[in-house]
XYZ file of C-alpha atoms in Angstrom:
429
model
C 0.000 0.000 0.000
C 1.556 3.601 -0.957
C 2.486 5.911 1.575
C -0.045 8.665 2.289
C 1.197 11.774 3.533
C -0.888 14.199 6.163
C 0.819 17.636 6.778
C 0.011 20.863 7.885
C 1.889 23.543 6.976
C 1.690 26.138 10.200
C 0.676 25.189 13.432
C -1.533 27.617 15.286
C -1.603 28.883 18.601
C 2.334 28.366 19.414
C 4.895 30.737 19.699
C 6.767 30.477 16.168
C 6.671 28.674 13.392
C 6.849 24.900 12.828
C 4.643 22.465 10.798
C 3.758 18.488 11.079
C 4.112 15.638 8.992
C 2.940 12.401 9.364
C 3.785 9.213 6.548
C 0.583 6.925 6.941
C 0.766 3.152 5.395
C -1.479 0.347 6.305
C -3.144 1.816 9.066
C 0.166 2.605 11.009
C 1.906 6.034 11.302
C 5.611 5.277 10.007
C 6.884 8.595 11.252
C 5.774 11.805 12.886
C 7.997 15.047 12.906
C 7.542 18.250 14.115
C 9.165 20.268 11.026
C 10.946 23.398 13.041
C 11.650 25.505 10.039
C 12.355 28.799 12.326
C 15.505 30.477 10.695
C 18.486 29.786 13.675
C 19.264 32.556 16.012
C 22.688 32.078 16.718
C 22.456 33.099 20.390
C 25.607 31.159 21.337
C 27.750 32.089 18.784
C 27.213 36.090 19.232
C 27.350 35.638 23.121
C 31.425 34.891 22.592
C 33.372 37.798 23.046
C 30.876 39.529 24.801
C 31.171 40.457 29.012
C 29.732 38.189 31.025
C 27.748 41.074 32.483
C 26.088 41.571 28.881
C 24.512 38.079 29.208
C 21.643 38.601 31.399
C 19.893 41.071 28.696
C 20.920 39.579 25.754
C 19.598 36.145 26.772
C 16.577 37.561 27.563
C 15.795 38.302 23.848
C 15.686 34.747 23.393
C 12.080 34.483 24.427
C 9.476 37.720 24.642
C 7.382 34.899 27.100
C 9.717 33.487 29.359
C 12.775 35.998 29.717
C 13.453 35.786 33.439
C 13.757 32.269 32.521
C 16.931 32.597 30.455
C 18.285 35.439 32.613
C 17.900 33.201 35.774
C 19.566 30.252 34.337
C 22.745 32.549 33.162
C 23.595 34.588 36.134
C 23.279 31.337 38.242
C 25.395 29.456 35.412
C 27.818 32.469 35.871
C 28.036 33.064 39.719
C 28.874 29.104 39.772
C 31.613 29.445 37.040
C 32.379 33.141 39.570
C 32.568 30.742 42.881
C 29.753 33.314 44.379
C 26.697 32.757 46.212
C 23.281 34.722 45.977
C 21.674 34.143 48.808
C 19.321 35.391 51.397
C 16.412 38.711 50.273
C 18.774 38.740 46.821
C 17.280 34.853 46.298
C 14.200 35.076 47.658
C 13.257 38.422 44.774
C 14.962 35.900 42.003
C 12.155 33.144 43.328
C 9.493 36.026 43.660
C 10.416 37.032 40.039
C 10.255 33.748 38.720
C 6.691 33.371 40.472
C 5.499 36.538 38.259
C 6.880 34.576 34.850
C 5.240 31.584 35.752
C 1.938 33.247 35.864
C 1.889 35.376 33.399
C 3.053 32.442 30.827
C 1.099 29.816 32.270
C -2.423 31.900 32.317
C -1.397 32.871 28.156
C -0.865 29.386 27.302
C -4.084 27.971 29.820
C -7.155 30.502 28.334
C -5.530 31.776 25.213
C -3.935 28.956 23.360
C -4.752 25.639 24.863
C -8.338 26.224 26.027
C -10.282 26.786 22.623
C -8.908 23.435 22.090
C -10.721 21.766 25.152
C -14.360 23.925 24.625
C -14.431 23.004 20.452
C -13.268 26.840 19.425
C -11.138 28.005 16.547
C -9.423 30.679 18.438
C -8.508 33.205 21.146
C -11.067 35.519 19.581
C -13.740 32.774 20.069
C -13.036 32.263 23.475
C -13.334 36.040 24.680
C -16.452 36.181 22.801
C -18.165 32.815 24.332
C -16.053 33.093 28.216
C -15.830 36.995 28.968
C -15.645 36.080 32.752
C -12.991 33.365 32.381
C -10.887 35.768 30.155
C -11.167 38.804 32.626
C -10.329 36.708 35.248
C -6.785 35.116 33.156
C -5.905 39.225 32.256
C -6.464 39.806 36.182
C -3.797 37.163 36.873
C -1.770 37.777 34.030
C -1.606 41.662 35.160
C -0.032 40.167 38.511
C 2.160 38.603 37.537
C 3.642 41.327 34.673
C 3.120 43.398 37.870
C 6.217 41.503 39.343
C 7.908 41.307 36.462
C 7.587 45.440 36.497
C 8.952 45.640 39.694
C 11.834 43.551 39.879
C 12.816 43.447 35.950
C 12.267 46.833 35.475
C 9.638 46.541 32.744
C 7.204 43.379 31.702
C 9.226 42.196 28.862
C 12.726 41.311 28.762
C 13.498 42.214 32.032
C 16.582 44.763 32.577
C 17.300 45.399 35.986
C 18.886 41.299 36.881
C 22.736 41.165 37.144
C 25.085 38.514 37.076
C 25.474 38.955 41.657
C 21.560 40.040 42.044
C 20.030 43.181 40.951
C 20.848 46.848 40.085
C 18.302 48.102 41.902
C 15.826 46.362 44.400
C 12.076 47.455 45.154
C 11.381 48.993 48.390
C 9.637 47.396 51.219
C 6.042 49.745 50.385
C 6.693 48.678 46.128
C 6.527 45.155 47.505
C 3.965 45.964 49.588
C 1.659 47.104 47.149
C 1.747 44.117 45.119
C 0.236 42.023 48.402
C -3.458 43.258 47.696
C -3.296 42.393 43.739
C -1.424 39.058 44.330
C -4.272 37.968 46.957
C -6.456 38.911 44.483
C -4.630 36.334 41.647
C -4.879 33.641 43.905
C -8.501 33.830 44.355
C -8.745 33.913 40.353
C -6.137 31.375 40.285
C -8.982 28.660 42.451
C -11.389 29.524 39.898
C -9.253 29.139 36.881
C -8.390 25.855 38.268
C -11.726 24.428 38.683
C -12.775 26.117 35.682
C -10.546 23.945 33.656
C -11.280 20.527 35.622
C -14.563 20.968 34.007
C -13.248 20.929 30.320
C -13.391 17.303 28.583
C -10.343 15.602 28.414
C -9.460 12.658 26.282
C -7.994 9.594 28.222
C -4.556 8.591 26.854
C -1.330 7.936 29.009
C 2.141 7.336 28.523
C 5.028 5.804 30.059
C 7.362 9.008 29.940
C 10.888 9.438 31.876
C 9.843 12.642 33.888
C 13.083 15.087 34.121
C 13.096 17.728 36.851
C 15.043 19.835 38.983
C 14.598 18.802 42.398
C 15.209 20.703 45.635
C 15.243 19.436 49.107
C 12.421 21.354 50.448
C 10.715 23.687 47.544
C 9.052 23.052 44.869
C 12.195 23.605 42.091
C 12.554 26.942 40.040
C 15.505 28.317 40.491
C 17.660 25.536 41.959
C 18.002 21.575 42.401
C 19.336 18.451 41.280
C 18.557 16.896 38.262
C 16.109 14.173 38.549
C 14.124 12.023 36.794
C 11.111 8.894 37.164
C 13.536 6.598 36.709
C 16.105 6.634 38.714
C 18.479 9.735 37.128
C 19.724 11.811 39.799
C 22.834 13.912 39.042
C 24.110 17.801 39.110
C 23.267 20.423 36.310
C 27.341 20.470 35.615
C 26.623 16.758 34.973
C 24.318 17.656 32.191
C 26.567 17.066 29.195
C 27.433 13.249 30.936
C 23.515 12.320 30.714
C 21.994 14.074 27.499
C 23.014 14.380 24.266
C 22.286 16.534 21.738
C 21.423 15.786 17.918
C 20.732 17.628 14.603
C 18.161 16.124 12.173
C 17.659 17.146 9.102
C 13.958 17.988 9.126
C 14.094 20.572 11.850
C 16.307 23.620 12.613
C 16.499 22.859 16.385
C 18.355 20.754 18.100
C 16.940 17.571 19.632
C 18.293 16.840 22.843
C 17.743 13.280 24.459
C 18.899 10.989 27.528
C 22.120 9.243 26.353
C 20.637 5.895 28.217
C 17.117 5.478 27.272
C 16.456 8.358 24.819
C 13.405 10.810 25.325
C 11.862 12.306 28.352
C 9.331 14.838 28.896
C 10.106 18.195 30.893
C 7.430 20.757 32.000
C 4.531 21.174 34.192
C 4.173 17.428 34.697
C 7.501 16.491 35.135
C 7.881 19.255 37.919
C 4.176 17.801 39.079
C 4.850 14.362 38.852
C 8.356 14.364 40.619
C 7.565 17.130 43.443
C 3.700 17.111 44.270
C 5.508 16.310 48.047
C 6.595 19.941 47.588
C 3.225 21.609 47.418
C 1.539 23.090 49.977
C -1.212 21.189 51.576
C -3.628 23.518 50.299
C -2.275 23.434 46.904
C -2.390 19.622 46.688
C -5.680 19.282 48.187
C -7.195 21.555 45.252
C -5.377 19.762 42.968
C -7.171 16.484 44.433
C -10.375 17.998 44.404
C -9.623 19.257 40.206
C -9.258 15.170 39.698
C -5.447 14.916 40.066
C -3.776 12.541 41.818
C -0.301 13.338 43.639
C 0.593 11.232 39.835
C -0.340 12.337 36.429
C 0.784 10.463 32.768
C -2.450 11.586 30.803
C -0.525 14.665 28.268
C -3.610 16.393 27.860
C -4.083 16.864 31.388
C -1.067 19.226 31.257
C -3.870 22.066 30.953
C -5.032 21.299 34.673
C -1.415 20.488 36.207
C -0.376 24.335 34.590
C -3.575 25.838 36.381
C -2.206 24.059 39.466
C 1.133 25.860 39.049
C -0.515 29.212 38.893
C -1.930 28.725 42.265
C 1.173 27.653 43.564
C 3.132 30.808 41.771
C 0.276 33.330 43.963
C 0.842 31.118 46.919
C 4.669 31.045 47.078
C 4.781 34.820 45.789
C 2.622 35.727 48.866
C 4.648 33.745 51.218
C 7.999 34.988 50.115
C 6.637 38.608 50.453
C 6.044 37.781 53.898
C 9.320 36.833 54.252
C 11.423 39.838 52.735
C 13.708 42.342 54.450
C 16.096 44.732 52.223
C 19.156 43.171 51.730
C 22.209 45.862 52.418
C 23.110 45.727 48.870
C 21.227 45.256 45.454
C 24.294 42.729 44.673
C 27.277 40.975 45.399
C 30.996 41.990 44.110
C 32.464 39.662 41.470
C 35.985 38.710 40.909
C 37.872 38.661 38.685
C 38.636 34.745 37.709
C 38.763 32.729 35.001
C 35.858 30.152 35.353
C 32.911 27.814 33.473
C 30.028 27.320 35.274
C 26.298 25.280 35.036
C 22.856 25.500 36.093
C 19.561 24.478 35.336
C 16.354 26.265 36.316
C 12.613 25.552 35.205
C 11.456 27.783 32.692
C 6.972 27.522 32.397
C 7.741 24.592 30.127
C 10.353 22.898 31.435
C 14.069 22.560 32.619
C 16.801 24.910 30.762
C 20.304 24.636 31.089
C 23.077 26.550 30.366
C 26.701 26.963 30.960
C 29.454 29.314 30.250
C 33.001 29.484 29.953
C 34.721 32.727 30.642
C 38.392 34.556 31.044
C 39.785 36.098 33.759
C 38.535 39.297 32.192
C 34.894 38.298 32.234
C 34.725 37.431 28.402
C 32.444 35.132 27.155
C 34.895 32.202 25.482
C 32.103 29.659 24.884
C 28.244 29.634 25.683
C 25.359 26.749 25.407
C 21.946 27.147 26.079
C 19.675 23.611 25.703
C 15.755 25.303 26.120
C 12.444 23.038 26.878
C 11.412 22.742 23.449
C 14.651 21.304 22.058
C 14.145 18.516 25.032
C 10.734 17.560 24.390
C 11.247 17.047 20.742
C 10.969 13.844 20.683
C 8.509 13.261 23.039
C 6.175 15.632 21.164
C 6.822 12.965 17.786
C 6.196 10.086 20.022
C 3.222 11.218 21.512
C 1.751 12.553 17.954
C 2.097 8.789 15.967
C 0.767 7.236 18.831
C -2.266 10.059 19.188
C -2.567 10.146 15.435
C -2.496 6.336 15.073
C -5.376 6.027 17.173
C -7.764 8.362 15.134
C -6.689 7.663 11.867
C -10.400 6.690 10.951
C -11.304 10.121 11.096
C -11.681 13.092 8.587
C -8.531 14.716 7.765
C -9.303 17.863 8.675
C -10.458 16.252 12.756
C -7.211 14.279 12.390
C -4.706 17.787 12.062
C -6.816 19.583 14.621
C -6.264 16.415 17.390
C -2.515 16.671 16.520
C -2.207 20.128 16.641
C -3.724 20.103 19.984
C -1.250 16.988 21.367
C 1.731 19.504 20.368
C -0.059 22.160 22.275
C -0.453 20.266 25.487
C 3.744 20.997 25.314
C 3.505 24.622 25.224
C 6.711 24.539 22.885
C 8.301 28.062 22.038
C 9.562 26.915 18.949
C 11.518 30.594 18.587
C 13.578 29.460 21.718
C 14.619 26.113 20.256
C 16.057 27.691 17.115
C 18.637 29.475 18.913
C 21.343 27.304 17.536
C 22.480 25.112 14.277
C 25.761 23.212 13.287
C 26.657 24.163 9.693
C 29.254 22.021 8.192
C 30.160 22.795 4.387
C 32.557 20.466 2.465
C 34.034 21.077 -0.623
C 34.775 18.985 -3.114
């Protein structure tokens, strides 16, 4: 029997550009592949020969979404490489700013892209014209947590007041203040965005995946932790490059990035959920019980609920470190001058990002390498679309492409951050 070919040639409601392609014989799917055909951005490259002060802003470009997420993984890739420590009100606003990304991504990706997918509508238009109240209540919680990002970034998108040794400037204890009334706010919206979305039909489908995590010994990871996964991997972000492996094939611009043992993995809300629901608070978990989750989750398309989950937990933990902050004496620490190469891995909204950095004594940039969420889940994403696709390949085309499209989306991939790099060899002859 020939080979029948499904494609579609943009995917919607993801940030950049990609496509899909499934081959189709004898009522099997031979392949899947996420086409990434986003030109390559060449972060790492123009990083070298740059001051390792100049990395905290220009990472941030990689991503108008998550920004804090690429800032926080440098400076803490670069204090390590520095042999400093950030520590005490100077790590508690890094958490508190990482709180404000995870909202405002999460709530874009929960109402605006992924939703319409759950309720049988074409688009973000659709839903603000069928669920007003549901889309006031995601702009309330998405103004919070830009709010933060205001505050401690200096503006909403790509932050530019974080510094490799804290901040250049930190917020007062009445700026903080203010943001107490609008964050308790958020976390009332955040219940009610959470048991809005329990009510949307999900399909049933689960999969074996090797969960990969940071993992901290008593908070649920962001900024810091070991690397962990569901079975058994347990090892340090500078171990990275000992347990994955990247690879370039030739259908997509981005790198795909895999366990060197047992291949794929899946990193993101459920990965974080699956391997640290112990580091929830009580109230957190019991909502998330009462939403239909279990302290375990392997369904994909239950990513939607496990992401409203993690907005809760982002008001929560924002209110509680607020609680907790004094002004430090300084807005950051004093660097030396040393020749270094440091690691670290935090969790960006969809999943672990590492990074590390070799420098000169001078604080030049020798060598840079940035492996994002997207690049990661690559090959989970293919797995999981020929074994969706296989199981509705009875349908109508056009039903077929829209229950694909909406696997991918259960990822959240930012395509634009997982072209940020491409290995061009030319040979002669």
């Amino acid at each position: 029997m020939a080979v029948r070919k499904l494609t579609l040639e943009a995917l919607a409601r993801v940030e950049g550009e990609g496509s899909l392609e499934l081959s189709l014989q004898d009522g099997k799917v031979e392949t899947a592949r996420l086409k990434i055909f986003e030109p390559p951005r060449f972060f790492e490259a123009f990083l070298r020969g740059r001051s390792l002060s100049e990395v905290p802003d220009i990472v941030a470009r990689i991503c108008g979404i998550c920004p804090v997420a690429y800032q926080m993984s440098a400076v803490h890739a670069l204090e390590q490489g520095l042999g400093i420590a950030v520590d005490g009100p100077l790590r508690l606003l890094r958490r508190l700013l990482y709180c404000g990304e995870w909202i405002q991504s999460h709530v874009l990706h929960i109402v605006m892209l992924h939703a319409p997918d759950f309720l049988g509508l074409p688009d973000a238009i659709a839903i603000s014209r069928d669920h007003r109240a549901e889309v006031k209540r995601a702009l309330t919680l998405k103004r919070a947590g830009n709010e933060i990002l205001r505050l401690l970034g200096g503006r909403e998108i790509h932050p530019i007041n974080v510094r490799v040794g804290g901040f250049y400037r930190v917020p007062t204890p009445s700026e903080l203040s203010a943001l107490r009334e609008k964050l308790e706010k958020a976390g009332e919206e955040a219940v009610a965005l959470l048991r809005w979305v329990a009510t949307f039909p999900c399909p049933e489908c689960e999969r074996d995946y090797e969960f990969v995590s940071l993992r901290h010994p008593s908070e649920y990871p962001m900024n810091e932790g070991r690397l962990v996964s569901s079975r058994g991997l347990s090892c340090l972000p500078e171990e990275f490059d000992a347990e994955f492996e990247e690879s370039h094939l030739p259908h997509s611009t981005a790198l795909y990035c895999r366990l060197r043992q047992r291949g794929s993995y899946l990193v993101g809300p459920l990965a974080r959920y699956n391997l640290n629901f112990d580091r929830l608070s009580p109230r957190v978990q019991s909502l998330a019980r009462e939403a239909g989750l279990s302290a375990y989750c392997r369904n994909p398309f239950q990513s939607i609920l496990v992401r409203s989950v993690e907005v809760l937990f982002a008001c929560e933990e924002a209110l509680r470190l607020l609680s907790l902050y004094e002004p430090p004496q300084g807005p950051s620490v004093a660097l030396p001058a040393v020749r270094g190469e440091g690691h670290a891995c935090t969790e960006a909204p969809r999943g672990l990002l590492y990074h590390r950095y070799r420098f000169d004594r001078e604080g030049t940039i020798e060598e840079a390498r940035i492996v994002p969420p997207t690049s990661q889940n690559q090959s989970s994403i293919e797995e999981d679309l020929r074994l969706w696709a296989e199981r509705h390949l009875s349908e109508p085309e056009e039903r077929l492409r829209n229950r694909c499209e909406q696997a991918i989306r259960n990822y959240d991939p930012c395509i634009s951050c997982s072209t940020h790099f491409l290995r061009l060899v030319i040979r002669r002859r």
